[in-house]
Amino acid sequence: MTSVPADLLPHLRRARDVADRNYAAALDLAALAAAAGVSKYHFLRCFAAEYGETPMQYVTRRRIERATDLLRATNLTVTEVSTMVGYAALGSFTRRFTELVGVSPSEYQRTQTGARIPGCYVFMLGLSSAIPAKPDGRPSPYGRSTDDS
């Protein structure tokens, strides 16, 4: 097992915090390594040694964790949830969700009971910041885009 230098740990945590805050954005290894202030290959080795998974596995797991929360607590469609957590393709989202959770997103949502937050409230309260602007630059009809501050 590789030992990670103690002086690198705060930098790895900073990159992990960036991944936690921006999980729905288009994150790549270079962006996370830049947040840590090290080369991407060194970052990859050290992150995996410290956290037991690669940075992209971590981002994927965070996206799916957030998706399970949204599917359980809201009445959003699987497609809306997929987009909100950063997937451009519904098929990719469904495949990864099924691999990590054990059931498809629609089956998972069907088995969840309890009151659900209406999707309009989710968007109205600003939780829609993961929904990008339209390709022509106009704001999304679902709320503010990631470009808004």
Short mmCIF file of N, CA and C in Angstrom, two decimals:
data_model
loop_
_atom_site.label_atom_id
_atom_site.label_comp_id
_atom_site.label_asym_id
_atom_site.label_seq_id
_atom_site.Cartn_x
_atom_site.Cartn_y
_atom_site.Cartn_z
N MET A 1 0.84 -1.18 0.00
CA MET A 1 0.00 0.00 0.00
C MET A 1 0.89 1.24 0.00
N THR A 2 0.55 2.20 -0.81
CA THR A 2 1.31 3.43 -0.92
C THR A 2 0.96 4.36 0.23
N SER A 3 1.99 4.92 0.83
CA SER A 3 1.78 5.87 1.90
C SER A 3 1.73 7.28 1.30
N VAL A 4 0.71 8.03 1.64
CA VAL A 4 0.53 9.38 1.12
C VAL A 4 1.22 10.35 2.08
N PRO A 5 2.08 11.23 1.56
CA PRO A 5 2.75 12.20 2.43
C PRO A 5 1.74 13.06 3.19
N ALA A 6 1.99 13.26 4.45
CA ALA A 6 1.07 14.02 5.31
C ALA A 6 0.82 15.43 4.79
N ASP A 7 1.83 16.05 4.17
CA ASP A 7 1.64 17.41 3.68
C ASP A 7 0.75 17.47 2.44
N LEU A 8 0.48 16.33 1.83
CA LEU A 8 -0.41 16.29 0.65
C LEU A 8 -1.88 16.11 1.04
N LEU A 9 -2.13 15.62 2.24
CA LEU A 9 -3.51 15.32 2.66
C LEU A 9 -4.46 16.52 2.59
N PRO A 10 -4.06 17.71 3.04
CA PRO A 10 -4.98 18.86 2.91
C PRO A 10 -5.32 19.17 1.45
N HIS A 11 -4.37 18.95 0.57
CA HIS A 11 -4.60 19.20 -0.86
C HIS A 11 -5.58 18.17 -1.44
N LEU A 12 -5.45 16.93 -1.01
CA LEU A 12 -6.39 15.90 -1.45
C LEU A 12 -7.79 16.19 -0.93
N ARG A 13 -7.88 16.65 0.32
CA ARG A 13 -9.19 17.00 0.88
C ARG A 13 -9.81 18.17 0.13
N ARG A 14 -8.98 19.14 -0.27
CA ARG A 14 -9.49 20.28 -1.04
C ARG A 14 -10.08 19.80 -2.36
N ALA A 15 -9.39 18.90 -3.04
CA ALA A 15 -9.90 18.36 -4.31
C ALA A 15 -11.18 17.56 -4.08
N ARG A 16 -11.22 16.80 -3.00
CA ARG A 16 -12.43 16.02 -2.69
C ARG A 16 -13.59 16.96 -2.39
N ASP A 17 -13.32 18.07 -1.70
CA ASP A 17 -14.36 19.07 -1.44
C ASP A 17 -14.88 19.68 -2.74
N VAL A 18 -13.98 19.94 -3.68
CA VAL A 18 -14.38 20.45 -5.00
C VAL A 18 -15.31 19.43 -5.67
N ALA A 19 -14.94 18.15 -5.60
CA ALA A 19 -15.78 17.10 -6.19
C ALA A 19 -17.14 17.03 -5.49
N ASP A 20 -17.16 17.18 -4.17
CA ASP A 20 -18.42 17.15 -3.42
C ASP A 20 -19.33 18.31 -3.80
N ARG A 21 -18.77 19.50 -3.95
CA ARG A 21 -19.56 20.68 -4.28
C ARG A 21 -20.01 20.70 -5.74
N ASN A 22 -19.19 20.16 -6.61
CA ASN A 22 -19.44 20.28 -8.05
C ASN A 22 -19.67 18.95 -8.73
N TYR A 23 -20.20 17.97 -8.00
CA TYR A 23 -20.37 16.63 -8.55
C TYR A 23 -21.20 16.61 -9.83
N ALA A 24 -22.12 17.55 -9.98
CA ALA A 24 -22.99 17.57 -11.15
C ALA A 24 -22.36 18.26 -12.35
N ALA A 25 -21.24 18.91 -12.14
CA ALA A 25 -20.54 19.60 -13.23
C ALA A 25 -19.66 18.60 -13.98
N ALA A 26 -19.17 19.03 -15.11
CA ALA A 26 -18.27 18.19 -15.90
C ALA A 26 -16.89 18.22 -15.25
N LEU A 27 -16.64 17.29 -14.36
CA LEU A 27 -15.35 17.21 -13.68
C LEU A 27 -14.45 16.22 -14.40
N ASP A 28 -13.18 16.51 -14.44
CA ASP A 28 -12.23 15.55 -14.98
C ASP A 28 -11.02 15.49 -14.07
N LEU A 29 -10.16 14.55 -14.35
CA LEU A 29 -8.99 14.34 -13.51
C LEU A 29 -8.11 15.58 -13.44
N ALA A 30 -7.94 16.25 -14.57
CA ALA A 30 -7.08 17.44 -14.60
C ALA A 30 -7.62 18.55 -13.70
N ALA A 31 -8.93 18.76 -13.71
CA ALA A 31 -9.53 19.81 -12.87
C ALA A 31 -9.37 19.50 -11.39
N LEU A 32 -9.57 18.25 -11.01
CA LEU A 32 -9.42 17.88 -9.61
C LEU A 32 -7.96 17.94 -9.17
N ALA A 33 -7.06 17.52 -10.06
CA ALA A 33 -5.63 17.59 -9.74
C ALA A 33 -5.19 19.05 -9.58
N ALA A 34 -5.75 19.93 -10.42
CA ALA A 34 -5.43 21.35 -10.31
C ALA A 34 -5.91 21.90 -8.96
N ALA A 35 -7.06 21.44 -8.50
CA ALA A 35 -7.56 21.87 -7.19
C ALA A 35 -6.62 21.41 -6.07
N ALA A 36 -5.98 20.27 -6.28
CA ALA A 36 -5.03 19.76 -5.29
C ALA A 36 -3.64 20.36 -5.47
N GLY A 37 -3.40 20.95 -6.63
CA GLY A 37 -2.11 21.57 -6.90
C GLY A 37 -0.99 20.60 -7.21
N VAL A 38 -1.34 19.44 -7.77
CA VAL A 38 -0.33 18.44 -8.14
C VAL A 38 -0.63 17.92 -9.54
N SER A 39 0.31 17.17 -10.10
CA SER A 39 0.09 16.59 -11.43
C SER A 39 -1.04 15.58 -11.36
N LYS A 40 -1.72 15.39 -12.48
CA LYS A 40 -2.89 14.51 -12.45
C LYS A 40 -2.54 13.06 -12.15
N TYR A 41 -1.37 12.59 -12.58
CA TYR A 41 -1.01 11.20 -12.32
C TYR A 41 -0.62 10.99 -10.85
N HIS A 42 0.08 11.95 -10.29
CA HIS A 42 0.41 11.88 -8.87
C HIS A 42 -0.87 11.98 -8.04
N PHE A 43 -1.74 12.88 -8.44
CA PHE A 43 -3.03 13.04 -7.76
C PHE A 43 -3.82 11.73 -7.80
N LEU A 44 -3.90 11.11 -8.96
CA LEU A 44 -4.65 9.87 -9.12
C LEU A 44 -4.12 8.79 -8.17
N ARG A 45 -2.80 8.61 -8.15
CA ARG A 45 -2.20 7.59 -7.28
C ARG A 45 -2.45 7.89 -5.81
N CYS A 46 -2.24 9.13 -5.41
CA CYS A 46 -2.39 9.50 -4.00
C CYS A 46 -3.85 9.47 -3.55
N PHE A 47 -4.75 9.94 -4.39
CA PHE A 47 -6.18 9.93 -4.05
C PHE A 47 -6.65 8.49 -3.85
N ALA A 48 -6.29 7.62 -4.78
CA ALA A 48 -6.70 6.21 -4.69
C ALA A 48 -6.09 5.55 -3.45
N ALA A 49 -4.85 5.88 -3.14
CA ALA A 49 -4.20 5.30 -1.96
C ALA A 49 -4.88 5.77 -0.68
N GLU A 50 -5.26 7.03 -0.63
CA GLU A 50 -5.85 7.59 0.59
C GLU A 50 -7.32 7.21 0.77
N TYR A 51 -8.10 7.24 -0.31
CA TYR A 51 -9.55 7.05 -0.19
C TYR A 51 -10.05 5.70 -0.70
N GLY A 52 -9.19 4.90 -1.28
CA GLY A 52 -9.59 3.56 -1.71
C GLY A 52 -10.37 3.50 -3.00
N GLU A 53 -10.46 4.59 -3.72
CA GLU A 53 -11.11 4.64 -5.02
C GLU A 53 -10.52 5.78 -5.82
N THR A 54 -10.64 5.70 -7.15
CA THR A 54 -10.10 6.76 -7.99
C THR A 54 -10.98 8.01 -7.86
N PRO A 55 -10.46 9.15 -8.24
CA PRO A 55 -11.28 10.36 -8.17
C PRO A 55 -12.58 10.24 -8.96
N MET A 56 -12.53 9.62 -10.13
CA MET A 56 -13.75 9.53 -10.94
C MET A 56 -14.73 8.52 -10.33
N GLN A 57 -14.24 7.47 -9.69
CA GLN A 57 -15.13 6.56 -8.97
C GLN A 57 -15.81 7.30 -7.82
N TYR A 58 -15.06 8.17 -7.17
CA TYR A 58 -15.62 8.97 -6.08
C TYR A 58 -16.73 9.88 -6.60
N VAL A 59 -16.47 10.58 -7.70
CA VAL A 59 -17.47 11.48 -8.28
C VAL A 59 -18.71 10.69 -8.69
N THR A 60 -18.51 9.55 -9.32
CA THR A 60 -19.64 8.71 -9.73
C THR A 60 -20.46 8.29 -8.52
N ARG A 61 -19.79 7.85 -7.47
CA ARG A 61 -20.50 7.42 -6.27
C ARG A 61 -21.30 8.57 -5.66
N ARG A 62 -20.71 9.77 -5.62
CA ARG A 62 -21.43 10.94 -5.10
C ARG A 62 -22.66 11.25 -5.95
N ARG A 63 -22.52 11.16 -7.26
CA ARG A 63 -23.66 11.43 -8.15
C ARG A 63 -24.79 10.43 -7.88
N ILE A 64 -24.44 9.18 -7.75
CA ILE A 64 -25.47 8.16 -7.53
C ILE A 64 -26.08 8.30 -6.14
N GLU A 65 -25.28 8.65 -5.13
CA GLU A 65 -25.83 8.91 -3.79
C GLU A 65 -26.86 10.04 -3.84
N ARG A 66 -26.52 11.10 -4.56
CA ARG A 66 -27.45 12.23 -4.67
C ARG A 66 -28.69 11.82 -5.45
N ALA A 67 -28.51 11.01 -6.47
CA ALA A 67 -29.64 10.54 -7.27
C ALA A 67 -30.60 9.70 -6.41
N THR A 68 -30.06 8.85 -5.54
CA THR A 68 -30.95 8.06 -4.68
C THR A 68 -31.75 8.97 -3.76
N ASP A 69 -31.11 10.03 -3.24
CA ASP A 69 -31.84 10.99 -2.41
C ASP A 69 -32.98 11.64 -3.19
N LEU A 70 -32.68 12.09 -4.39
CA LEU A 70 -33.70 12.76 -5.21
C LEU A 70 -34.82 11.82 -5.61
N LEU A 71 -34.49 10.60 -5.98
CA LEU A 71 -35.51 9.64 -6.38
C LEU A 71 -36.40 9.24 -5.21
N ARG A 72 -35.84 9.21 -4.03
CA ARG A 72 -36.59 8.84 -2.83
C ARG A 72 -37.48 9.98 -2.34
N ALA A 73 -36.99 11.22 -2.44
CA ALA A 73 -37.66 12.33 -1.76
C ALA A 73 -38.46 13.26 -2.66
N THR A 74 -38.33 13.13 -3.97
CA THR A 74 -39.02 14.06 -4.87
C THR A 74 -39.87 13.29 -5.87
N ASN A 75 -40.68 14.03 -6.59
CA ASN A 75 -41.45 13.40 -7.66
C ASN A 75 -40.83 13.69 -9.03
N LEU A 76 -39.54 13.99 -9.07
CA LEU A 76 -38.85 14.22 -10.34
C LEU A 76 -38.78 12.92 -11.13
N THR A 77 -38.73 13.05 -12.43
CA THR A 77 -38.58 11.86 -13.27
C THR A 77 -37.13 11.38 -13.22
N VAL A 78 -36.92 10.15 -13.65
CA VAL A 78 -35.57 9.60 -13.70
C VAL A 78 -34.71 10.44 -14.63
N THR A 79 -35.25 10.90 -15.73
CA THR A 79 -34.51 11.73 -16.67
C THR A 79 -34.09 13.05 -16.02
N GLU A 80 -35.00 13.69 -15.29
CA GLU A 80 -34.66 14.94 -14.61
C GLU A 80 -33.57 14.72 -13.57
N VAL A 81 -33.68 13.64 -12.81
CA VAL A 81 -32.67 13.34 -11.80
C VAL A 81 -31.33 13.07 -12.46
N SER A 82 -31.34 12.32 -13.54
CA SER A 82 -30.12 12.01 -14.27
C SER A 82 -29.40 13.29 -14.68
N THR A 83 -30.13 14.23 -15.22
CA THR A 83 -29.57 15.51 -15.65
C THR A 83 -29.06 16.31 -14.45
N MET A 84 -29.83 16.32 -13.38
CA MET A 84 -29.46 17.12 -12.20
C MET A 84 -28.17 16.64 -11.56
N VAL A 85 -27.88 15.34 -11.64
CA VAL A 85 -26.68 14.84 -10.99
C VAL A 85 -25.49 14.76 -11.94
N GLY A 86 -25.66 15.27 -13.16
CA GLY A 86 -24.50 15.43 -14.04
C GLY A 86 -24.35 14.45 -15.18
N TYR A 87 -25.35 13.66 -15.46
CA TYR A 87 -25.26 12.72 -16.58
C TYR A 87 -25.91 13.32 -17.81
N ALA A 88 -25.21 13.27 -18.93
CA ALA A 88 -25.75 13.76 -20.20
C ALA A 88 -26.59 12.68 -20.88
N ALA A 89 -26.29 11.42 -20.60
CA ALA A 89 -26.98 10.31 -21.25
C ALA A 89 -27.74 9.49 -20.20
N LEU A 90 -29.02 9.32 -20.42
CA LEU A 90 -29.85 8.55 -19.49
C LEU A 90 -29.37 7.11 -19.39
N GLY A 91 -28.93 6.54 -20.49
CA GLY A 91 -28.45 5.16 -20.49
C GLY A 91 -27.23 4.97 -19.59
N SER A 92 -26.31 5.91 -19.64
CA SER A 92 -25.12 5.84 -18.78
C SER A 92 -25.52 5.94 -17.31
N PHE A 93 -26.43 6.85 -17.02
CA PHE A 93 -26.91 7.00 -15.64
C PHE A 93 -27.57 5.72 -15.16
N THR A 94 -28.45 5.16 -15.97
CA THR A 94 -29.18 3.95 -15.59
C THR A 94 -28.21 2.80 -15.35
N ARG A 95 -27.24 2.64 -16.22
CA ARG A 95 -26.27 1.55 -16.08
C ARG A 95 -25.47 1.69 -14.79
N ARG A 96 -24.92 2.88 -14.53
CA ARG A 96 -24.12 3.08 -13.32
C ARG A 96 -24.98 2.96 -12.06
N PHE A 97 -26.19 3.51 -12.09
CA PHE A 97 -27.09 3.42 -10.95
C PHE A 97 -27.37 1.96 -10.62
N THR A 98 -27.69 1.18 -11.65
CA THR A 98 -28.00 -0.23 -11.45
C THR A 98 -26.79 -0.99 -10.91
N GLU A 99 -25.60 -0.67 -11.41
CA GLU A 99 -24.38 -1.32 -10.93
C GLU A 99 -24.14 -1.03 -9.45
N LEU A 100 -24.34 0.21 -9.04
CA LEU A 100 -24.02 0.61 -7.67
C LEU A 100 -25.13 0.35 -6.66
N VAL A 101 -26.39 0.47 -7.10
CA VAL A 101 -27.52 0.33 -6.17
C VAL A 101 -28.12 -1.08 -6.23
N GLY A 102 -28.04 -1.71 -7.38
CA GLY A 102 -28.57 -3.07 -7.50
C GLY A 102 -29.91 -3.17 -8.20
N VAL A 103 -30.57 -2.05 -8.39
CA VAL A 103 -31.84 -2.01 -9.13
C VAL A 103 -31.81 -0.79 -10.04
N SER A 104 -32.68 -0.77 -11.03
CA SER A 104 -32.73 0.38 -11.94
C SER A 104 -33.29 1.60 -11.20
N PRO A 105 -33.00 2.80 -11.71
CA PRO A 105 -33.52 4.00 -11.04
C PRO A 105 -35.05 4.01 -10.94
N SER A 106 -35.72 3.60 -12.00
CA SER A 106 -37.19 3.62 -11.97
C SER A 106 -37.73 2.61 -10.97
N GLU A 107 -37.09 1.44 -10.88
CA GLU A 107 -37.52 0.44 -9.90
C GLU A 107 -37.24 0.95 -8.48
N TYR A 108 -36.09 1.57 -8.28
CA TYR A 108 -35.75 2.13 -6.98
C TYR A 108 -36.79 3.17 -6.57
N GLN A 109 -37.15 4.05 -7.48
CA GLN A 109 -38.12 5.11 -7.19
C GLN A 109 -39.49 4.50 -6.88
N ARG A 110 -39.87 3.47 -7.61
CA ARG A 110 -41.16 2.82 -7.41
C ARG A 110 -41.26 2.18 -6.02
N THR A 111 -40.14 1.68 -5.49
CA THR A 111 -40.18 0.98 -4.21
C THR A 111 -40.11 1.92 -3.01
N GLN A 112 -39.84 3.19 -3.23
CA GLN A 112 -39.73 4.14 -2.13
C GLN A 112 -41.11 4.65 -1.74
N THR A 113 -41.35 4.70 -0.45
CA THR A 113 -42.65 5.18 0.04
C THR A 113 -42.45 6.48 0.81
N GLY A 114 -43.54 7.13 1.07
CA GLY A 114 -43.49 8.37 1.84
C GLY A 114 -43.83 9.57 0.98
N ALA A 115 -43.93 10.69 1.65
CA ALA A 115 -44.26 11.94 0.96
C ALA A 115 -43.09 12.36 0.09
N ARG A 116 -43.43 12.97 -1.04
CA ARG A 116 -42.40 13.42 -1.98
C ARG A 116 -42.51 14.93 -2.18
N ILE A 117 -41.36 15.56 -2.28
CA ILE A 117 -41.32 16.99 -2.55
C ILE A 117 -41.62 17.19 -4.03
N PRO A 118 -42.55 18.06 -4.38
CA PRO A 118 -42.83 18.32 -5.79
C PRO A 118 -41.59 18.90 -6.48
N GLY A 119 -41.36 18.47 -7.70
CA GLY A 119 -40.21 18.92 -8.47
C GLY A 119 -40.15 20.42 -8.62
N CYS A 120 -41.31 21.08 -8.71
CA CYS A 120 -41.30 22.53 -8.87
C CYS A 120 -40.66 23.21 -7.66
N TYR A 121 -40.84 22.64 -6.45
CA TYR A 121 -40.18 23.20 -5.27
C TYR A 121 -38.68 22.98 -5.31
N VAL A 122 -38.28 21.83 -5.80
CA VAL A 122 -36.85 21.54 -5.91
C VAL A 122 -36.19 22.59 -6.80
N PHE A 123 -36.81 22.87 -7.94
CA PHE A 123 -36.26 23.86 -8.86
C PHE A 123 -36.35 25.27 -8.29
N MET A 124 -37.47 25.59 -7.64
CA MET A 124 -37.70 26.92 -7.11
C MET A 124 -36.72 27.25 -5.98
N LEU A 125 -36.35 26.28 -5.18
CA LEU A 125 -35.47 26.52 -4.04
C LEU A 125 -34.01 26.59 -4.42
N GLY A 126 -33.72 26.53 -5.70
CA GLY A 126 -32.33 26.69 -6.13
C GLY A 126 -31.55 25.40 -6.18
N LEU A 127 -32.20 24.29 -5.96
CA LEU A 127 -31.50 23.02 -6.03
C LEU A 127 -31.29 22.60 -7.48
N SER A 128 -31.71 23.46 -8.39
CA SER A 128 -31.57 23.16 -9.81
C SER A 128 -30.28 23.68 -10.40
N SER A 129 -29.36 24.13 -9.57
CA SER A 129 -28.13 24.71 -10.10
C SER A 129 -27.35 23.72 -10.93
N ALA A 130 -27.69 22.44 -10.84
CA ALA A 130 -27.01 21.42 -11.64
C ALA A 130 -27.55 21.36 -13.06
N ILE A 131 -28.66 22.05 -13.32
CA ILE A 131 -29.24 22.02 -14.66
C ILE A 131 -28.57 23.09 -15.50
N PRO A 132 -27.87 22.70 -16.55
CA PRO A 132 -27.13 23.68 -17.35
C PRO A 132 -28.04 24.57 -18.18
N ALA A 133 -27.47 25.65 -18.65
CA ALA A 133 -28.20 26.52 -19.57
C ALA A 133 -28.39 25.78 -20.89
N LYS A 134 -29.34 26.24 -21.66
CA LYS A 134 -29.56 25.65 -22.98
C LYS A 134 -28.33 25.92 -23.85
N PRO A 135 -28.10 25.09 -24.87
CA PRO A 135 -26.93 25.28 -25.73
C PRO A 135 -26.84 26.67 -26.36
N ASP A 136 -27.98 27.33 -26.57
CA ASP A 136 -27.94 28.65 -27.20
C ASP A 136 -27.63 29.76 -26.19
N GLY A 137 -27.34 29.37 -24.92
CA GLY A 137 -26.96 30.35 -23.91
C GLY A 137 -28.11 30.89 -23.09
N ARG A 138 -29.35 30.59 -23.50
CA ARG A 138 -30.50 31.07 -22.73
C ARG A 138 -30.62 30.26 -21.44
N PRO A 139 -31.20 30.84 -20.42
CA PRO A 139 -31.35 30.12 -19.16
C PRO A 139 -32.26 28.92 -19.33
N SER A 140 -32.04 27.93 -18.50
CA SER A 140 -32.89 26.75 -18.48
C SER A 140 -34.27 27.15 -17.99
N PRO A 141 -35.33 26.54 -18.50
CA PRO A 141 -36.67 26.85 -18.00
C PRO A 141 -36.90 26.31 -16.60
N TYR A 142 -35.98 25.48 -16.07
CA TYR A 142 -36.15 24.85 -14.77
C TYR A 142 -35.53 25.64 -13.63
N GLY A 143 -34.91 26.72 -13.91
CA GLY A 143 -34.29 27.48 -12.83
C GLY A 143 -32.97 28.06 -13.27
N ARG A 144 -32.18 28.48 -12.31
CA ARG A 144 -30.92 29.11 -12.66
C ARG A 144 -29.93 28.09 -13.19
N SER A 145 -29.01 28.54 -14.02
CA SER A 145 -28.01 27.65 -14.59
C SER A 145 -26.76 27.67 -13.74
N THR A 146 -25.78 26.83 -14.10
CA THR A 146 -24.54 26.76 -13.33
C THR A 146 -23.72 28.01 -13.49
N ASP A 147 -24.05 28.85 -14.49
CA ASP A 147 -23.30 30.09 -14.70
C ASP A 147 -23.74 31.19 -13.76
N ASP A 148 -24.93 31.03 -13.14
CA ASP A 148 -25.45 32.04 -12.23
C ASP A 148 -24.73 31.97 -10.90
N SER A 149 -24.55 33.11 -10.27
CA SER A 149 -23.92 33.10 -8.95
C SER A 149 -24.85 33.71 -7.93
#
